[in-house]
Structures are given as structure tokens and as C-alpha cells.
PDB file of C-alpha atoms in Angstrom:
ATOM      1  CA  MET E 267      11.344  41.220   2.181  1.00  0.00           C
ATOM      2  CA  PHE E 268      13.366  39.120   4.658  1.00  0.00           C
ATOM      3  CA  ASP E 269      13.514  39.141   8.468  1.00  0.00           C
ATOM      4  CA  ILE E 270      16.945  37.832   9.489  1.00  0.00           C
ATOM      5  CA  ALA E 271      16.016  37.790  13.201  1.00  0.00           C
ATOM      6  CA  VAL E 272      13.020  35.494  12.606  1.00  0.00           C
ATOM      7  CA  PHE E 273      15.102  33.300  10.293  1.00  0.00           C
ATOM      8  CA  GLY E 274      17.948  33.002  12.806  1.00  0.00           C
ATOM      9  CA  SER E 275      15.655  32.351  15.766  1.00  0.00           C
ATOM     10  CA  LEU E 276      13.674  29.571  14.079  1.00  0.00           C
ATOM     11  CA  PHE E 277      16.773  28.034  12.471  1.00  0.00           C
ATOM     12  CA  LEU E 278      18.565  27.823  15.832  1.00  0.00           C
ATOM     13  CA  THR E 279      15.443  26.422  17.514  1.00  0.00           C
ATOM     14  CA  LEU E 280      15.078  23.706  14.871  1.00  0.00           C
ATOM     15  CA  PHE E 281      18.834  23.024  14.936  1.00  0.00           C
ATOM     16  CA  VAL E 282      18.659  22.294  18.666  1.00  0.00           C
ATOM     17  CA  ILE E 283      15.477  20.209  18.382  1.00  0.00           C
ATOM     18  CA  MET E 284      16.345  18.261  15.229  1.00  0.00           C
ATOM     19  CA  ASP E 285      20.020  18.050  16.273  1.00  0.00           C
ATOM     20  CA  PRO E 286      21.964  17.353  13.033  1.00  0.00           C
ATOM     21  CA  PRO E 287      25.172  16.245  14.847  1.00  0.00           C
ATOM     22  CA  GLY E 288      23.201  13.972  17.184  1.00  0.00           C
ATOM     23  CA  ILE E 289      21.324  12.313  14.334  1.00  0.00           C
ATOM     24  CA  THR E 290      24.588  11.049  12.788  1.00  0.00           C
ATOM     25  CA  PRO E 291      25.175   7.962  15.003  1.00  0.00           C
ATOM     26  CA  ILE E 292      21.463   7.103  14.868  1.00  0.00           C
ATOM     27  CA  PHE E 293      21.433   7.354  11.073  1.00  0.00           C
ATOM     28  CA  LEU E 294      24.566   5.188  10.817  1.00  0.00           C
ATOM     29  CA  ALA E 295      23.083   2.602  13.197  1.00  0.00           C
ATOM     30  CA  LEU E 296      19.726   2.373  11.427  1.00  0.00           C
ATOM     31  CA  THR E 297      21.241   2.134   7.942  1.00  0.00           C
ATOM     32  CA  ALA E 298      24.185  -0.124   8.823  1.00  0.00           C
ATOM     33  CA  GLY E 299      24.784  -3.041   6.476  1.00  0.00           C
ATOM     34  CA  ARG E 300      23.213  -1.385   3.455  1.00  0.00           C
ATOM     35  CA  PRO E 301      25.214  -0.349   0.358  1.00  0.00           C
ATOM     36  CA  ALA E 302      26.524   3.241   0.395  1.00  0.00           C
ATOM     37  CA  LYS E 303      24.284   4.110  -2.540  1.00  0.00           C
ATOM     38  CA  VAL E 304      21.191   2.984  -0.617  1.00  0.00           C
ATOM     39  CA  GLN E 305      22.304   4.867   2.506  1.00  0.00           C
ATOM     40  CA  LYS E 306      22.705   8.088   0.526  1.00  0.00           C
ATOM     41  CA  ARG E 307      19.250   7.628  -0.948  1.00  0.00           C
ATOM     42  CA  MET E 308      17.817   7.011   2.507  1.00  0.00           C
ATOM     43  CA  ALA E 309      19.411  10.206   3.810  1.00  0.00           C
ATOM     44  CA  PHE E 310      17.672  12.157   1.048  1.00  0.00           C
ATOM     45  CA  GLN E 311      14.366  10.328   1.582  1.00  0.00           C
ATOM     46  CA  ALA E 312      14.449  10.945   5.340  1.00  0.00           C
ATOM     47  CA  VAL E 313      14.935  14.674   4.807  1.00  0.00           C
ATOM     48  CA  CYS E 314      12.149  14.770   2.200  1.00  0.00           C
ATOM     49  CA  VAL E 315       9.745  12.923   4.532  1.00  0.00           C
ATOM     50  CA  ALA E 316      10.625  15.217   7.448  1.00  0.00           C
ATOM     51  CA  GLY E 317      10.246  18.289   5.227  1.00  0.00           C
ATOM     52  CA  GLY E 318       6.898  17.111   3.909  1.00  0.00           C
ATOM     53  CA  VAL E 319       5.540  16.381   7.394  1.00  0.00           C
ATOM     54  CA  ILE E 320       6.746  19.688   8.825  1.00  0.00           C
ATOM     55  CA  ALA E 321       5.458  21.675   5.838  1.00  0.00           C
ATOM     56  CA  THR E 322       2.057  19.994   6.139  1.00  0.00           C
ATOM     57  CA  PHE E 323       1.810  20.771   9.830  1.00  0.00           C
ATOM     58  CA  GLY E 324       3.112  24.287   9.217  1.00  0.00           C
ATOM     59  CA  VAL E 325       0.208  24.953   6.869  1.00  0.00           C
ATOM     60  CA  LEU E 326      -2.532  22.795   8.410  1.00  0.00           C
ATOM     61  CA  GLY E 327      -1.203  21.948  11.882  1.00  0.00           C
ATOM     62  CA  HIS E 328      -3.986  23.301  14.058  1.00  0.00           C
ATOM     63  CA  GLN E 329      -6.712  21.980  11.755  1.00  0.00           C
ATOM     64  CA  ILE E 330      -5.174  18.475  11.711  1.00  0.00           C
ATOM     65  CA  LEU E 331      -4.795  18.256  15.497  1.00  0.00           C
ATOM     66  CA  ASP E 332      -8.263  19.700  16.122  1.00  0.00           C
ATOM     67  CA  TYR E 333      -9.867  17.330  13.606  1.00  0.00           C
ATOM     68  CA  LEU E 334      -8.214  14.307  15.218  1.00  0.00           C
ATOM     69  CA  HIS E 335      -8.890  15.654  18.735  1.00  0.00           C
ATOM     70  CA  VAL E 336      -5.197  15.178  19.516  1.00  0.00           C
ATOM     71  CA  SER E 337      -3.349  17.472  21.904  1.00  0.00           C
ATOM     72  CA  VAL E 338       0.305  18.432  21.528  1.00  0.00           C
ATOM     73  CA  PRO E 339       1.282  16.571  24.762  1.00  0.00           C
ATOM     74  CA  ALA E 340      -0.372  13.401  23.410  1.00  0.00           C
ATOM     75  CA  LEU E 341       1.655  13.794  20.217  1.00  0.00           C
ATOM     76  CA  MET E 342       4.840  14.132  22.280  1.00  0.00           C
ATOM     77  CA  ILE E 343       4.114  11.055  24.423  1.00  0.00           C
ATOM     78  CA  ALA E 344       3.224   8.901  21.393  1.00  0.00           C
ATOM     79  CA  GLY E 345       6.388   9.965  19.575  1.00  0.00           C
ATOM     80  CA  GLY E 346       8.449   9.219  22.681  1.00  0.00           C
ATOM     81  CA  LEU E 347       7.010   5.715  23.032  1.00  0.00           C
ATOM     82  CA  LEU E 348       7.727   4.956  19.381  1.00  0.00           C
ATOM     83  CA  LEU E 349      11.328   6.157  19.740  1.00  0.00           C
ATOM     84  CA  LEU E 350      11.756   4.100  22.923  1.00  0.00           C
ATOM     85  CA  LEU E 351      10.774   0.880  21.122  1.00  0.00           C
ATOM     86  CA  ILE E 352      13.339   1.594  18.395  1.00  0.00           C
ATOM     87  CA  ALA E 353      15.994   2.491  20.984  1.00  0.00           C
ATOM     88  CA  LEU E 354      15.487  -0.830  22.800  1.00  0.00           C
ATOM     89  CA  ASP E 355      16.051  -2.718  19.532  1.00  0.00           C
ATOM     90  CA  LEU E 356      19.333  -0.837  19.003  1.00  0.00           C
ATOM     91  CA  LEU E 357      20.473  -1.407  22.605  1.00  0.00           C
ATOM     92  CA  THR E 358      19.715  -5.133  22.617  1.00  0.00           C
ATOM     93  CA  GLY E 359      21.331  -5.630  19.211  1.00  0.00           C
ATOM     94  CA  LYS E 360      18.345  -7.154  17.465  1.00  0.00           C
ATOM     95  CA  THR E 361      20.019  -7.840  14.151  1.00  0.00           C
ATOM     96  CA  ASP E 362      18.367 -11.166  13.419  1.00  0.00           C
ATOM     97  CA  GLU E 363      15.017  -9.811  12.309  1.00  0.00           C
ATOM     98  CA  PRO E 364      12.979 -11.715   9.727  1.00  0.00           C
ATOM     99  CA  LYS E 365      13.887 -10.917   6.135  1.00  0.00           C
ATOM    100  CA  GLN E 366      10.771  -8.881   5.456  1.00  0.00           C
ATOM    101  CA  THR E 367      11.671  -6.351   8.190  1.00  0.00           C
ATOM    102  CA  LYS E 368      15.219  -5.934   6.940  1.00  0.00           C
ATOM    103  CA  ASP E 369      13.839  -4.390   3.778  1.00  0.00           C
ATOM    104  CA  VAL E 370      11.776  -1.818   5.685  1.00  0.00           C
ATOM    105  CA  ASN E 371      12.703   1.721   4.692  1.00  0.00           C
ATOM    106  CA  VAL E 372      13.902   3.323   7.935  1.00  0.00           C
ATOM    107  CA  ALA E 373      14.092   6.633   6.075  1.00  0.00           C
ATOM    108  CA  LEU E 374      10.322   6.916   6.556  1.00  0.00           C
ATOM    109  CA  VAL E 375      10.022   5.659  10.152  1.00  0.00           C
ATOM    110  CA  PRO E 376      11.817   6.376  12.427  1.00  0.00           C
ATOM    111  CA  LEU E 377      14.263   8.704  10.627  1.00  0.00           C
ATOM    112  CA  GLY E 378      11.853  10.947   8.742  1.00  0.00           C
ATOM    113  CA  MET E 379       9.302  10.820  11.532  1.00  0.00           C
ATOM    114  CA  PRO E 380       9.438  11.003  14.531  1.00  0.00           C
ATOM    115  CA  LEU E 381      13.228  11.473  14.763  1.00  0.00           C
ATOM    116  CA  LEU E 382      13.568  14.476  12.438  1.00  0.00           C
ATOM    117  CA  ALA E 383       9.957  15.634  12.205  1.00  0.00           C
ATOM    118  CA  GLY E 384       9.203  15.043  15.858  1.00  0.00           C
ATOM    119  CA  PRO E 385       6.634  16.754  18.075  1.00  0.00           C
ATOM    120  CA  GLY E 386       9.103  19.454  19.137  1.00  0.00           C
ATOM    121  CA  ALA E 387       9.904  20.486  15.577  1.00  0.00           C
ATOM    122  CA  ILE E 388       6.248  20.277  14.512  1.00  0.00           C
ATOM    123  CA  VAL E 389       5.048  22.463  17.387  1.00  0.00           C
ATOM    124  CA  SER E 390       7.841  25.018  16.814  1.00  0.00           C
ATOM    125  CA  VAL E 391       6.907  25.320  13.142  1.00  0.00           C
ATOM    126  CA  ILE E 392       3.165  25.570  13.855  1.00  0.00           C
ATOM    127  CA  LEU E 393       3.797  28.434  16.295  1.00  0.00           C
ATOM    128  CA  ALA E 394       6.293  30.196  14.008  1.00  0.00           C
ATOM    129  CA  VAL E 395       3.907  30.114  11.025  1.00  0.00           C
ATOM    130  CA  GLN E 396       1.029  31.258  13.219  1.00  0.00           C
ATOM    131  CA  ARG E 397       3.025  34.262  14.498  1.00  0.00           C
ATOM    132  CA  ALA E 398       4.277  35.274  11.045  1.00  0.00           C
ATOM    133  CA  GLY E 399       2.009  38.195  10.221  1.00  0.00           C
ATOM    134  CA  SER E 400       3.765  39.645   7.170  1.00  0.00           C
ATOM    135  CA  VAL E 401       5.033  38.295   3.871  1.00  0.00           C
ATOM    136  CA  ALA E 402       8.637  38.998   4.917  1.00  0.00           C
ATOM    137  CA  THR E 403       8.192  37.010   8.124  1.00  0.00           C
ATOM    138  CA  GLN E 404       6.549  34.124   6.277  1.00  0.00           C
ATOM    139  CA  VAL E 405       9.442  34.033   3.773  1.00  0.00           C
ATOM    140  CA  SER E 406      11.914  34.022   6.685  1.00  0.00           C
ATOM    141  CA  VAL E 407      10.099  31.186   8.467  1.00  0.00           C
ATOM    142  CA  TRP E 408       9.949  28.935   5.398  1.00  0.00           C
ATOM    143  CA  SER E 409      13.565  29.783   4.493  1.00  0.00           C
ATOM    144  CA  ALA E 410      14.676  28.651   7.959  1.00  0.00           C
ATOM    145  CA  ILE E 411      12.715  25.401   7.548  1.00  0.00           C
ATOM    146  CA  LEU E 412      14.355  24.773   4.162  1.00  0.00           C
ATOM    147  CA  ALA E 413      17.835  25.658   5.477  1.00  0.00           C
ATOM    148  CA  ILE E 414      17.699  23.240   8.422  1.00  0.00           C
ATOM    149  CA  HIS E 415      16.637  20.410   6.106  1.00  0.00           C
ATOM    150  CA  VAL E 416      19.556  21.130   3.773  1.00  0.00           C
ATOM    151  CA  VAL E 417      21.903  20.985   6.788  1.00  0.00           C
ATOM    152  CA  LEU E 418      20.352  17.688   7.917  1.00  0.00           C
ATOM    153  CA  TRP E 419      20.800  16.158   4.472  1.00  0.00           C
ATOM    154  CA  LEU E 420      24.446  17.275   4.250  1.00  0.00           C
ATOM    155  CA  VAL E 421      25.251  15.895   7.717  1.00  0.00           C
ATOM    156  CA  MET E 422      23.680  12.477   7.025  1.00  0.00           C
ATOM    157  CA  ARG E 423      25.000  12.331   3.466  1.00  0.00           C
ATOM    158  CA  TYR E 424      28.610  12.883   4.521  1.00  0.00           C
ATOM    159  CA  SER E 425      28.386  10.919   7.781  1.00  0.00           C
ATOM    160  CA  LEU E 426      28.849   7.837   5.587  1.00  0.00           C
ATOM    161  CA  LEU E 427      32.557   8.689   5.433  1.00  0.00           C
ATOM    162  CA  ILE E 428      32.741   7.742   9.121  1.00  0.00           C
ATOM    163  CA  ILE E 429      31.886   4.120   8.291  1.00  0.00           C
ATOM    164  CA  ARG E 430      35.079   3.788   6.226  1.00  0.00           C
ATOM    165  CA  VAL E 431      37.106   4.730   9.294  1.00  0.00           C
ATOM    166  CA  ILE E 432      35.323   2.865  12.111  1.00  0.00           C
ATOM    167  CA  LYS E 433      34.664  -0.419  10.226  1.00  0.00           C
ATOM    168  CA  ASP E 434      32.234  -3.120  11.467  1.00  0.00           C
ATOM    169  CA  GLY E 435      33.330  -3.092  15.114  1.00  0.00           C
ATOM    170  CA  GLY E 436      32.841   0.652  15.248  1.00  0.00           C
ATOM    171  CA  VAL E 437      29.380   0.341  13.734  1.00  0.00           C
ATOM    172  CA  VAL E 438      28.345  -2.005  16.579  1.00  0.00           C
ATOM    173  CA  LEU E 439      29.652   0.509  19.122  1.00  0.00           C
ATOM    174  CA  VAL E 440      27.856   3.359  17.349  1.00  0.00           C
ATOM    175  CA  THR E 441      24.655   1.294  17.307  1.00  0.00           C
ATOM    176  CA  ARG E 442      24.762   0.800  21.092  1.00  0.00           C
ATOM    177  CA  LEU E 443      25.590   4.485  21.622  1.00  0.00           C
ATOM    178  CA  ALA E 444      22.731   5.495  19.328  1.00  0.00           C
ATOM    179  CA  GLY E 445      20.347   3.237  21.250  1.00  0.00           C
ATOM    180  CA  MET E 446      21.365   4.833  24.538  1.00  0.00           C
ATOM    181  CA  MET E 447      21.022   8.373  23.165  1.00  0.00           C
ATOM    182  CA  LEU E 448      17.727   7.585  21.491  1.00  0.00           C
ATOM    183  CA  SER E 449      16.278   6.053  24.657  1.00  0.00           C
ATOM    184  CA  ALA E 450      17.225   9.197  26.600  1.00  0.00           C
ATOM    185  CA  ILE E 451      15.586  11.393  23.941  1.00  0.00           C
ATOM    186  CA  ALA E 452      12.465   9.206  24.034  1.00  0.00           C
ATOM    187  CA  VAL E 453      12.161   9.278  27.821  1.00  0.00           C
ATOM    188  CA  GLN E 454      12.668  13.052  27.897  1.00  0.00           C
ATOM    189  CA  GLN E 455       9.993  13.478  25.236  1.00  0.00           C
ATOM    190  CA  ILE E 456       7.551  11.375  27.282  1.00  0.00           C
ATOM    191  CA  ILE E 457       8.390  13.377  30.430  1.00  0.00           C
ATOM    192  CA  ASN E 458       7.818  16.659  28.576  1.00  0.00           C
ATOM    193  CA  GLY E 459       4.448  15.427  27.322  1.00  0.00           C
ATOM    194  CA  ILE E 460       3.337  14.258  30.771  1.00  0.00           C
ATOM    195  CA  THR E 461       4.512  17.544  32.331  1.00  0.00           C
ATOM    196  CA  GLN E 462       2.410  19.507  29.856  1.00  0.00           C
ATOM    197  CA  VAL E 463      -0.621  17.316  30.611  1.00  0.00           C
ATOM    198  CA  ILE E 464      -0.205  17.942  34.365  1.00  0.00           C
ATOM    199  CA  ARG E 465       0.205  21.687  33.841  1.00  0.00           C
ATOM    200  CA  GLY E 466      -2.872  21.833  31.641  1.00  0.00           C
ATOM    201  CA  SER E 467      -5.090  19.922  34.053  1.00  0.00           C
TER     202      SER E 467
END
């Protein structure tokens, strides 16, 4: 009642797309300055949001996109633009935001979506669920989805230990690095979306 090949294939695909090691500096940058307890809670919330979004699209993905008349490339371009705006804030060091924005829960946006539950992960899950023709394959697909979210939570949860070592100066450096990485991810996502539009036309 379990297909290890399907599990391994989807898990590796999601691991590459969702990139648990790569999310660490971005998570640290976005949650910097908050108490450790709050950061741990945000790590859990981000994973729950990502899991909820991916599960929803796994079950109702095609229906949702068809109902909204949204194509997958459009989803990719929109997600890329949103990430690019966040990346620019990290790169320019915008730390003097008004008080009301400092209390915004970054676990929802951008961590939960579109960083973790981005277009790439959503599309991969939609296709994997669609191709799963047997109960064993379905169990394998959903097990892989659950496993990658557990890995993501563990990586973000224990990345907080890094803060104790790098201190405030290190956090600033990590923030700039995260902004650069995030901007590259965003631009690549936009390029991928545009490429798919051109190929489909």
C-alpha cells in the first residue's frame, strides 16, 4: 500500500523547489528582531500555511485555476513579482517601517506563500495528485508532501541557533544575502513564467 518510487520522486522534487537549506537565511532575515518564542511559532505557522495551500491545490487545483481563469504561467509571474518586492526591501535594509507593518505576520506572506507554497511546488503537487491512479500512489504522494513540510519545520525551527552565533552584525549580513538570493529566485520565477507564455502562444 505504498509506492516508494513515487514518494522519493515527489519528495526530491519538492525538496529542490522548496529548498529547506535555502529558506534558512530568508527565514532568519524576515523574523529578525523578534523573540525566539515568536520566531519558533512563526516557523510552525509558515509550514502550516504552506501545507494548507498545497493541500488545497492538490485536491482542487485545476478547479480553482479554471474558475479564476488563471494560467500556471500567470501564477508564476505574479509570485515572482511579489517575491521581488520583498527582496528589494531586504536588500535596501528597510528596517524603519511604520509600527503597524512591524507586527505583520511574515509567516503567512511571504514565508508560507509564495516562498514555501510557490507556483513550482503547487504545480508539482497538482500534477502528482492527478497522475496518482491507485490508493497506494495517493498515499505515497500525500506522505511525501507531509514529509517535506516536517523537514521544512525542523530546518526553520533549529535555524534559530544560528542567531546565537552570528549576533546582530551577522543578521544584517544574512538579511542582505537573503535579499540577493530572493531577488534571483524571483527573477528566475518571472522568466520561467514568461517562457511558458511564449511557448504556449
